[in-house]
CSV table of C-alpha atoms in Angstrom, one decimal:
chain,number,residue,atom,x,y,z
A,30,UNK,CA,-33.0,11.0,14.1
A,31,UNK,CA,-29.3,10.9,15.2
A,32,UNK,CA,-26.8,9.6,13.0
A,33,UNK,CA,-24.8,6.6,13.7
A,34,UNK,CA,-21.1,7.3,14.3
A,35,UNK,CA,-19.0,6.5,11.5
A,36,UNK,CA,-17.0,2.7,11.6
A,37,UNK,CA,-14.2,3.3,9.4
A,38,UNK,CA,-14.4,-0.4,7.7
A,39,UNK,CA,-10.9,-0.6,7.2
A,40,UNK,CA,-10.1,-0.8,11.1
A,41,UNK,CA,-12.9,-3.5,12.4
A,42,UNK,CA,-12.0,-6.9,13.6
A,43,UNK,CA,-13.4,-8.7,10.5
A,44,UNK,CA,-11.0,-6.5,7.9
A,45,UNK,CA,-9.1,-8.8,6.1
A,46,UNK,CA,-5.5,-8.8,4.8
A,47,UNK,CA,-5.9,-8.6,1.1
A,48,UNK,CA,-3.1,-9.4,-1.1
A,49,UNK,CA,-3.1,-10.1,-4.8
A,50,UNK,CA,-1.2,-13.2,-6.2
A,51,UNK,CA,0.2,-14.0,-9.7
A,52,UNK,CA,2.7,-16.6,-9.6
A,53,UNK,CA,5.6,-14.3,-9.7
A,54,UNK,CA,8.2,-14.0,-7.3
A,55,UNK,CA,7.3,-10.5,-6.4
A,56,UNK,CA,3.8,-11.8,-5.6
A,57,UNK,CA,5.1,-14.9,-3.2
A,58,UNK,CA,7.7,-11.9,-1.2
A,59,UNK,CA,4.0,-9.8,-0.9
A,60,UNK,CA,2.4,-13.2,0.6
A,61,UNK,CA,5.0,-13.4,3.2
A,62,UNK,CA,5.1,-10.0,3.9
A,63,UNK,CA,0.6,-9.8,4.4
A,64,UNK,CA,0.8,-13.1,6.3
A,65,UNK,CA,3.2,-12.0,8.8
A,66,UNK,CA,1.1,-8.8,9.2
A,67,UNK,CA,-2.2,-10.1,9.0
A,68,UNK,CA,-0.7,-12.8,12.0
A,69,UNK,CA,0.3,-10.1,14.2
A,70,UNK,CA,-2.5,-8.1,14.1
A,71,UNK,CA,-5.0,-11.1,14.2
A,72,UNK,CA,-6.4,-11.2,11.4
A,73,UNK,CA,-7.4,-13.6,8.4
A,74,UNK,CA,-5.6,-12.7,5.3
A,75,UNK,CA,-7.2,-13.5,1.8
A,76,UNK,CA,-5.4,-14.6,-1.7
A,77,UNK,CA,-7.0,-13.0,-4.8
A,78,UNK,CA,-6.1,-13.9,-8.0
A,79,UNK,CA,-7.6,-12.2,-11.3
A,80,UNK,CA,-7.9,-14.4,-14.3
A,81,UNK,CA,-9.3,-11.5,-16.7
A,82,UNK,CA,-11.3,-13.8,-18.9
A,83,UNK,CA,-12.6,-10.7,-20.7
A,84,UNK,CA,-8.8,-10.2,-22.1
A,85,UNK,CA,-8.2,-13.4,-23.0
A,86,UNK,CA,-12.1,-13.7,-24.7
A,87,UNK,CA,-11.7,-10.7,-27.0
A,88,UNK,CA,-8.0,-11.9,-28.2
A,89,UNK,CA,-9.3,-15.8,-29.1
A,90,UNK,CA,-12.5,-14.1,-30.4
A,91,UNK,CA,-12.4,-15.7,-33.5
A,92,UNK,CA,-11.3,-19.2,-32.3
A,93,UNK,CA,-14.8,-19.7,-30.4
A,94,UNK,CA,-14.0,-23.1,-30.6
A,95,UNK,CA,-10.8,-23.2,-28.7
A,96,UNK,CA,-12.3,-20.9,-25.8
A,97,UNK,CA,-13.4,-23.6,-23.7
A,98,UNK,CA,-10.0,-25.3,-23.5
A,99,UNK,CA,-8.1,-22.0,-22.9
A,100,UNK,CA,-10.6,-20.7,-20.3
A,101,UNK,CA,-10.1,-23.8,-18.6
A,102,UNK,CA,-6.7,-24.1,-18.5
A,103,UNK,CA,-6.6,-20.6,-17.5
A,104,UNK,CA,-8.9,-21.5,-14.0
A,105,UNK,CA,-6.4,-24.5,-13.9
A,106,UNK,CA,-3.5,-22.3,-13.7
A,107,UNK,CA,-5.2,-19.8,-11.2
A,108,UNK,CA,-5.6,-22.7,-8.9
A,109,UNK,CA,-2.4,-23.9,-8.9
A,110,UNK,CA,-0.9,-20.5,-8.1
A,111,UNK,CA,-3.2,-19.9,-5.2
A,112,UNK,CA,-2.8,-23.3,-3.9
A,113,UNK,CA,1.2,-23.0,-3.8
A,114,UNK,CA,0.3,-19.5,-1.9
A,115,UNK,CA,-2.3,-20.4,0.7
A,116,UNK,CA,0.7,-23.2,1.6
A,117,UNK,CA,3.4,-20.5,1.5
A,118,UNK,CA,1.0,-18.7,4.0
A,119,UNK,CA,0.3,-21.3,6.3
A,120,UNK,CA,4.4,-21.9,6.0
A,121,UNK,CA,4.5,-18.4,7.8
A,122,UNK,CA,1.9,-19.1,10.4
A,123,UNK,CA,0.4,-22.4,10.5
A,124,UNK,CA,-2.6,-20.6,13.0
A,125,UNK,CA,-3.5,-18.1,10.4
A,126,UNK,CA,-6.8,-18.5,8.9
A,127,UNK,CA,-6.2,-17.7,4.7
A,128,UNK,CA,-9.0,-18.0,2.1
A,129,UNK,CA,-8.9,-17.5,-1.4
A,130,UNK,CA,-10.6,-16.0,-4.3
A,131,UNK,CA,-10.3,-16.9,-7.6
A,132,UNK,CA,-12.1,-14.5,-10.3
A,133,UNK,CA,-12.8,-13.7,-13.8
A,134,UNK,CA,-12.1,-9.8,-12.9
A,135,UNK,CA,-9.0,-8.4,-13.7
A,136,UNK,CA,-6.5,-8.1,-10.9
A,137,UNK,CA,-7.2,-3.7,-10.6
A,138,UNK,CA,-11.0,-4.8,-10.8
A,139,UNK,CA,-10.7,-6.9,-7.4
A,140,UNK,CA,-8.7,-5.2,-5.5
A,141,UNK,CA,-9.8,-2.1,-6.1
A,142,UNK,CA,-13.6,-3.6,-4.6
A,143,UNK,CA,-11.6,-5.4,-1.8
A,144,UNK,CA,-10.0,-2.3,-0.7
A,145,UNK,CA,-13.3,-1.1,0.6
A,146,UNK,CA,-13.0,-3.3,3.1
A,147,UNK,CA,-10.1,-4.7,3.8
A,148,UNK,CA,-7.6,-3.7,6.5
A,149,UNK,CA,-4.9,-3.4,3.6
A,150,UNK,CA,-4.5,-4.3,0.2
A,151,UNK,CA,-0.8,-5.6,-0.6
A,152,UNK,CA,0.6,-5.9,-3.5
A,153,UNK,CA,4.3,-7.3,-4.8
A,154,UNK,CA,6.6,-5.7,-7.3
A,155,UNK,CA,10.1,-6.9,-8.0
A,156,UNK,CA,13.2,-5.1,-10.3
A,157,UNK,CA,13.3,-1.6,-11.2
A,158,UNK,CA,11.8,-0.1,-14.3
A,159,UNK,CA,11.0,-3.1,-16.6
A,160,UNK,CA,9.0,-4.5,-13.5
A,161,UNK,CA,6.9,-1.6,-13.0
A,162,UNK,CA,6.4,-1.0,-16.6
A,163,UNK,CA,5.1,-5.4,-16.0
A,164,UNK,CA,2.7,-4.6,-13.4
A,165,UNK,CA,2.2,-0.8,-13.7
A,166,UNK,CA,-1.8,-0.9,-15.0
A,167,UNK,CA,-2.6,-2.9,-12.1
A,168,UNK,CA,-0.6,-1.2,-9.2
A,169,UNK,CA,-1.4,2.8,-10.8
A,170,UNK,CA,-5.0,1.7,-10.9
A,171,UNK,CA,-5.5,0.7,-7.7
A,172,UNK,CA,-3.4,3.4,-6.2
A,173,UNK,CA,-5.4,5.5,-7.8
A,174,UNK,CA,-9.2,4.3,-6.9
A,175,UNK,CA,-8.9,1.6,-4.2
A,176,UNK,CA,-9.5,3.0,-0.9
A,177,UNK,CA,-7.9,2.6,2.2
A,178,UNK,CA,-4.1,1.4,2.8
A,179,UNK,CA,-2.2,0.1,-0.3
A,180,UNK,CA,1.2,-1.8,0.6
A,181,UNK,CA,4.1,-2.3,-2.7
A,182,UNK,CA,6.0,-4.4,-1.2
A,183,UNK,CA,9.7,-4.4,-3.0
A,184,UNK,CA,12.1,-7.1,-3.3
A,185,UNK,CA,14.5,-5.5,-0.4
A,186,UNK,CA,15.2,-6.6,3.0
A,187,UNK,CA,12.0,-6.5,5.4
A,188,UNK,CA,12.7,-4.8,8.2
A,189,UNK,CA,11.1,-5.3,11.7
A,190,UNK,CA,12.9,-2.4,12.8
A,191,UNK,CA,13.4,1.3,12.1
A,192,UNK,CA,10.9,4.0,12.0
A,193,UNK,CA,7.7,4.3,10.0
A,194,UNK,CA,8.1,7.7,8.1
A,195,UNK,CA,5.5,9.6,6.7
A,196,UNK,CA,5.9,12.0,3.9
A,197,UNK,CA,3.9,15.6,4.7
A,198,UNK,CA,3.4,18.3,2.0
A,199,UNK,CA,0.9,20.9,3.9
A,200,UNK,CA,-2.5,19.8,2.3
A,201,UNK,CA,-5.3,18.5,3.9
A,202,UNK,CA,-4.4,15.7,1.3
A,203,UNK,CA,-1.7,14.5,3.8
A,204,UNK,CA,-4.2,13.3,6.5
A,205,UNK,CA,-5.2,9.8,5.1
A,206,UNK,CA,-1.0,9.7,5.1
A,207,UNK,CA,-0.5,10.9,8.6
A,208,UNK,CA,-4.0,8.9,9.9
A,209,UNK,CA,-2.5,5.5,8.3
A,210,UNK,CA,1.1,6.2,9.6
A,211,UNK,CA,0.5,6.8,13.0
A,212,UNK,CA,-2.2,3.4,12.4
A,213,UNK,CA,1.4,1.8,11.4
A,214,UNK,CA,3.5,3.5,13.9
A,215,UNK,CA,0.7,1.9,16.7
A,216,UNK,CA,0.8,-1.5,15.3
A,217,UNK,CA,4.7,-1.7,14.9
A,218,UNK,CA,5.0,-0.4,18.5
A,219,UNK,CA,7.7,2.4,16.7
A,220,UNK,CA,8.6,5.3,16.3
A,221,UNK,CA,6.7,7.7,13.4
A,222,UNK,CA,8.9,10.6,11.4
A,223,UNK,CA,7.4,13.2,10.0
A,224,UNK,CA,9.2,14.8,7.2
A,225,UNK,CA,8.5,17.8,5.1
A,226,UNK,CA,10.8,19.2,2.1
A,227,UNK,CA,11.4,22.3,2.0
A,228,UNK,CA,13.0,24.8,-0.9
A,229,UNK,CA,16.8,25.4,-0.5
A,230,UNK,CA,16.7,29.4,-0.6
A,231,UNK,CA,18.6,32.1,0.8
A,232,UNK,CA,16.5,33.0,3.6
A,233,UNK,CA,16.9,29.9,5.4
A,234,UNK,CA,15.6,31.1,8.4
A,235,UNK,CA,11.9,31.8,7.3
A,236,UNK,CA,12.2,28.9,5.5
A,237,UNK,CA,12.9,26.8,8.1
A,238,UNK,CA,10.2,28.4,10.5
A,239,UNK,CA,7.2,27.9,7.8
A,240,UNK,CA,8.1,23.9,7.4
A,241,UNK,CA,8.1,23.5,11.4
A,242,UNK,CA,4.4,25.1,11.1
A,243,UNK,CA,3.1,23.4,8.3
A,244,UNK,CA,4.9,19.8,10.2
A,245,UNK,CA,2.6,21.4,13.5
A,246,UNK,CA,-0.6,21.7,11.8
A,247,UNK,CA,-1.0,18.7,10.0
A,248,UNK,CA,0.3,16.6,13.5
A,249,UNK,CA,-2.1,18.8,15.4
A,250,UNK,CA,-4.3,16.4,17.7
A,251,UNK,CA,-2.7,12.8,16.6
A,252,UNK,CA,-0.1,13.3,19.1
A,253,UNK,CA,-3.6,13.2,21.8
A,254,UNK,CA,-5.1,10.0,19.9
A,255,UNK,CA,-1.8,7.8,19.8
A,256,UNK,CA,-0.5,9.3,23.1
A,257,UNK,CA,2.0,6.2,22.7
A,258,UNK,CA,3.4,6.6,19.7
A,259,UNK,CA,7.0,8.7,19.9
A,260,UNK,CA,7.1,11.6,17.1
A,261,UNK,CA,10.6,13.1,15.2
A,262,UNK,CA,9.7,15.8,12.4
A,263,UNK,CA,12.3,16.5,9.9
A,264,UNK,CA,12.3,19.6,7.7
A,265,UNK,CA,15.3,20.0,5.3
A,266,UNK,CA,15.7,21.4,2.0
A,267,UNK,CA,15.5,18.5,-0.5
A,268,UNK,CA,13.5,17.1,-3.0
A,269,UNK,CA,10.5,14.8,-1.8
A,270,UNK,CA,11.9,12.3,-3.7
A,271,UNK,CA,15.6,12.0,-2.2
A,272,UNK,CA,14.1,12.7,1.4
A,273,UNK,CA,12.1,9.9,1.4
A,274,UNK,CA,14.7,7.5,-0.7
A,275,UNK,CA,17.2,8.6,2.0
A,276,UNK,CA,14.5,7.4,5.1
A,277,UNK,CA,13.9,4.0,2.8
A,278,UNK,CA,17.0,2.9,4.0
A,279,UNK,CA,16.6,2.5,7.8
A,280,UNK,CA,12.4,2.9,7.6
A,281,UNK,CA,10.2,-0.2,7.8
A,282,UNK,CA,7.9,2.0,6.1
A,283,UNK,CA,6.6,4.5,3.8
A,284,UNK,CA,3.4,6.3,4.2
A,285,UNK,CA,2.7,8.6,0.7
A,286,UNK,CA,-0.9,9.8,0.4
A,287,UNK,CA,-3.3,10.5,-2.5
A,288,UNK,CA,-4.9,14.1,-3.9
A,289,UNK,CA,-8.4,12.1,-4.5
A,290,UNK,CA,-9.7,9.7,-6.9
A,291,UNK,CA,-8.3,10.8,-10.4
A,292,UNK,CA,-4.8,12.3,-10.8
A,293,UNK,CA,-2.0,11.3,-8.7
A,294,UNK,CA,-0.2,14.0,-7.8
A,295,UNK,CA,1.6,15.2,-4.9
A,296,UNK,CA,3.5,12.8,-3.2
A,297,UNK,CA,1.6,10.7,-5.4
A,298,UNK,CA,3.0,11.9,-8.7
A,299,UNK,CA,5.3,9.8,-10.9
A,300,UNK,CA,8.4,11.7,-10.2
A,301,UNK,CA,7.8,10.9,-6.1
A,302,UNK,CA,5.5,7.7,-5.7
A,303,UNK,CA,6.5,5.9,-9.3
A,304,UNK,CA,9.8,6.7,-8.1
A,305,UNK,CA,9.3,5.0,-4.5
A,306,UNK,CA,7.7,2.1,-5.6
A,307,UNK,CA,10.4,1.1,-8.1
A,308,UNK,CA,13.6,2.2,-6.2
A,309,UNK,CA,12.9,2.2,-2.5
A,310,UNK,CA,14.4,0.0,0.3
A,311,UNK,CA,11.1,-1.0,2.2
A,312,UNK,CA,7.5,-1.0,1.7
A,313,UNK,CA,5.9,1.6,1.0
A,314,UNK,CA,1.8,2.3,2.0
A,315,UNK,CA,0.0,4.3,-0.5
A,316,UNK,CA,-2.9,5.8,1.8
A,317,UNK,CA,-6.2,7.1,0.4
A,318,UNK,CA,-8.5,10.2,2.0
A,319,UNK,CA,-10.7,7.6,3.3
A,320,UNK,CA,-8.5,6.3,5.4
A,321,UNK,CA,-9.1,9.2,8.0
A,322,UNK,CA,-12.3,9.5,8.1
């Protein structure tokens, strides 16, 4: 019996735009930014919104009798939110098709079950520190078990211009990252950088040589598949973290991958990623090993 061939879901016509809404202003900039995308790639885009009743149960626990009221006011307050985003959606594209979904989940919950689906997960962050330290459970869990493409978008200038620039460490971890980013590069009609830190050390030379290979071997045979897409590697001595902050400024886009399911680490650990998604100057995609399957 022959297996089928494998559909990554992520990529068919039905994917959705997923993005996750709170009310806050880092969540309305994250609605612009999916319903721009999700209307130029054709696609619907769908507003979730967690109302983690199972929080707000075990806190009132002892006021049974208030529940009711709260747990109302609580749906209430979730529909007024994604009422004032499905119109700020529509305000982007009055042609694009948004739903909604309003749960008792937590926010991680749903989009981490979206993002097996979905054509990409976005989600908003605003502020430095004190914001990430706001929505850090949410955005560190689903970075670390959604699958797919996960977009933090920041409260910075987007950019419809400049490369998309993809962050390559010489693991087979870096595939989902270079699979999505050359996805991005496609869509965007732009170029893709590929850029791999090297150690500053004496014998520059050799250095130099073994960051070209390990750039060759991890772009070996995209180039073939996205025959259209223009490619500029970069291999200087710097941290990961400065590299990448210095690209944030003229990139319209990020692409940092994942070491699996459990620990972030990588490109994914909190000195590079937490460090990204708090202080860089565009979006920045959080791809998992899925994604190049």
């Amino acid at each position: 019996m022959t297996t089928p061939p494998y559909e990554n879901p992520h990529r068919l016509a039905s994917a959705a735009v997923v993005v996750g809404v709170d009310g806050s202003e880092g969540a309305d900039l994250a609605v612009r930014w999916a319903a721009e995308t999700a209307a130029h790639r054709h696609r619907d885009l769908l507003l979730v919104h967690g109302l983690d009743l199972a929080s707000t149960r075990s806190m009132v626990g002892y006021y049974d009798v208030l529940t009711p009221s709260i747990t109302e006011t609580i749906h209430k307050q979730g529909r007024r939110i994604v009422d004032a985003d499905r119109r700020l959606a529509q305000s982007v594209n009055p042609d694009l098709v948004v739903a909604v979904e309003i749960s008792e989940a937590g926010a991680a919950e749903l989009l981490i079950r979206h993002s097996r689906t979905a054509h990409l997960v976005v989600i908003g962050a605003t502020g430095n520190a004190g914001a990430f330290a706001h929505i850090g459970s949410t955005l560190l869990a689903v970075s670390a078990h959604g699958h797919g493409s996960v977009i933090v978008v920041r409260d910075t200038a987007i950019r419809h211009t400049g490369p998309v620039v993809v962050g390559v460490d010489g693991t087979e971890a870096a595939d989902a990252a270079i699979a999505a980013a050359f996805d991005e590069a496609a869509e965007r009609e732009t170029e893709l950088v590929a850029v791999h830190a090297r150690a500053a050390t004496p014998s520059a030379t050799d250095e130099n040589g073994a960051a070209d290979t390990v750039l060759a071997e991890r772009l070996a045979g995209w180039q073939e598949k996205y025959p259209n897409v223009r490619v500029r590697r970069e291999a200087r001595p710097a941290q990961p973290t400065q590299l990448l902050m210095d690209w944030s400024d003229t990139a319209q886009l990020i692409v940092v991958g994942t070491r699996g399911r459990g620990a972030l680490t990588g490109l994914l650990l909190g000195s590079t990623s937490n460090f990204l998604v708090q202080h860089a100057h565009c979006p920045v995609l959080i791809a998992h090993r899925d994604q190049s399957e």
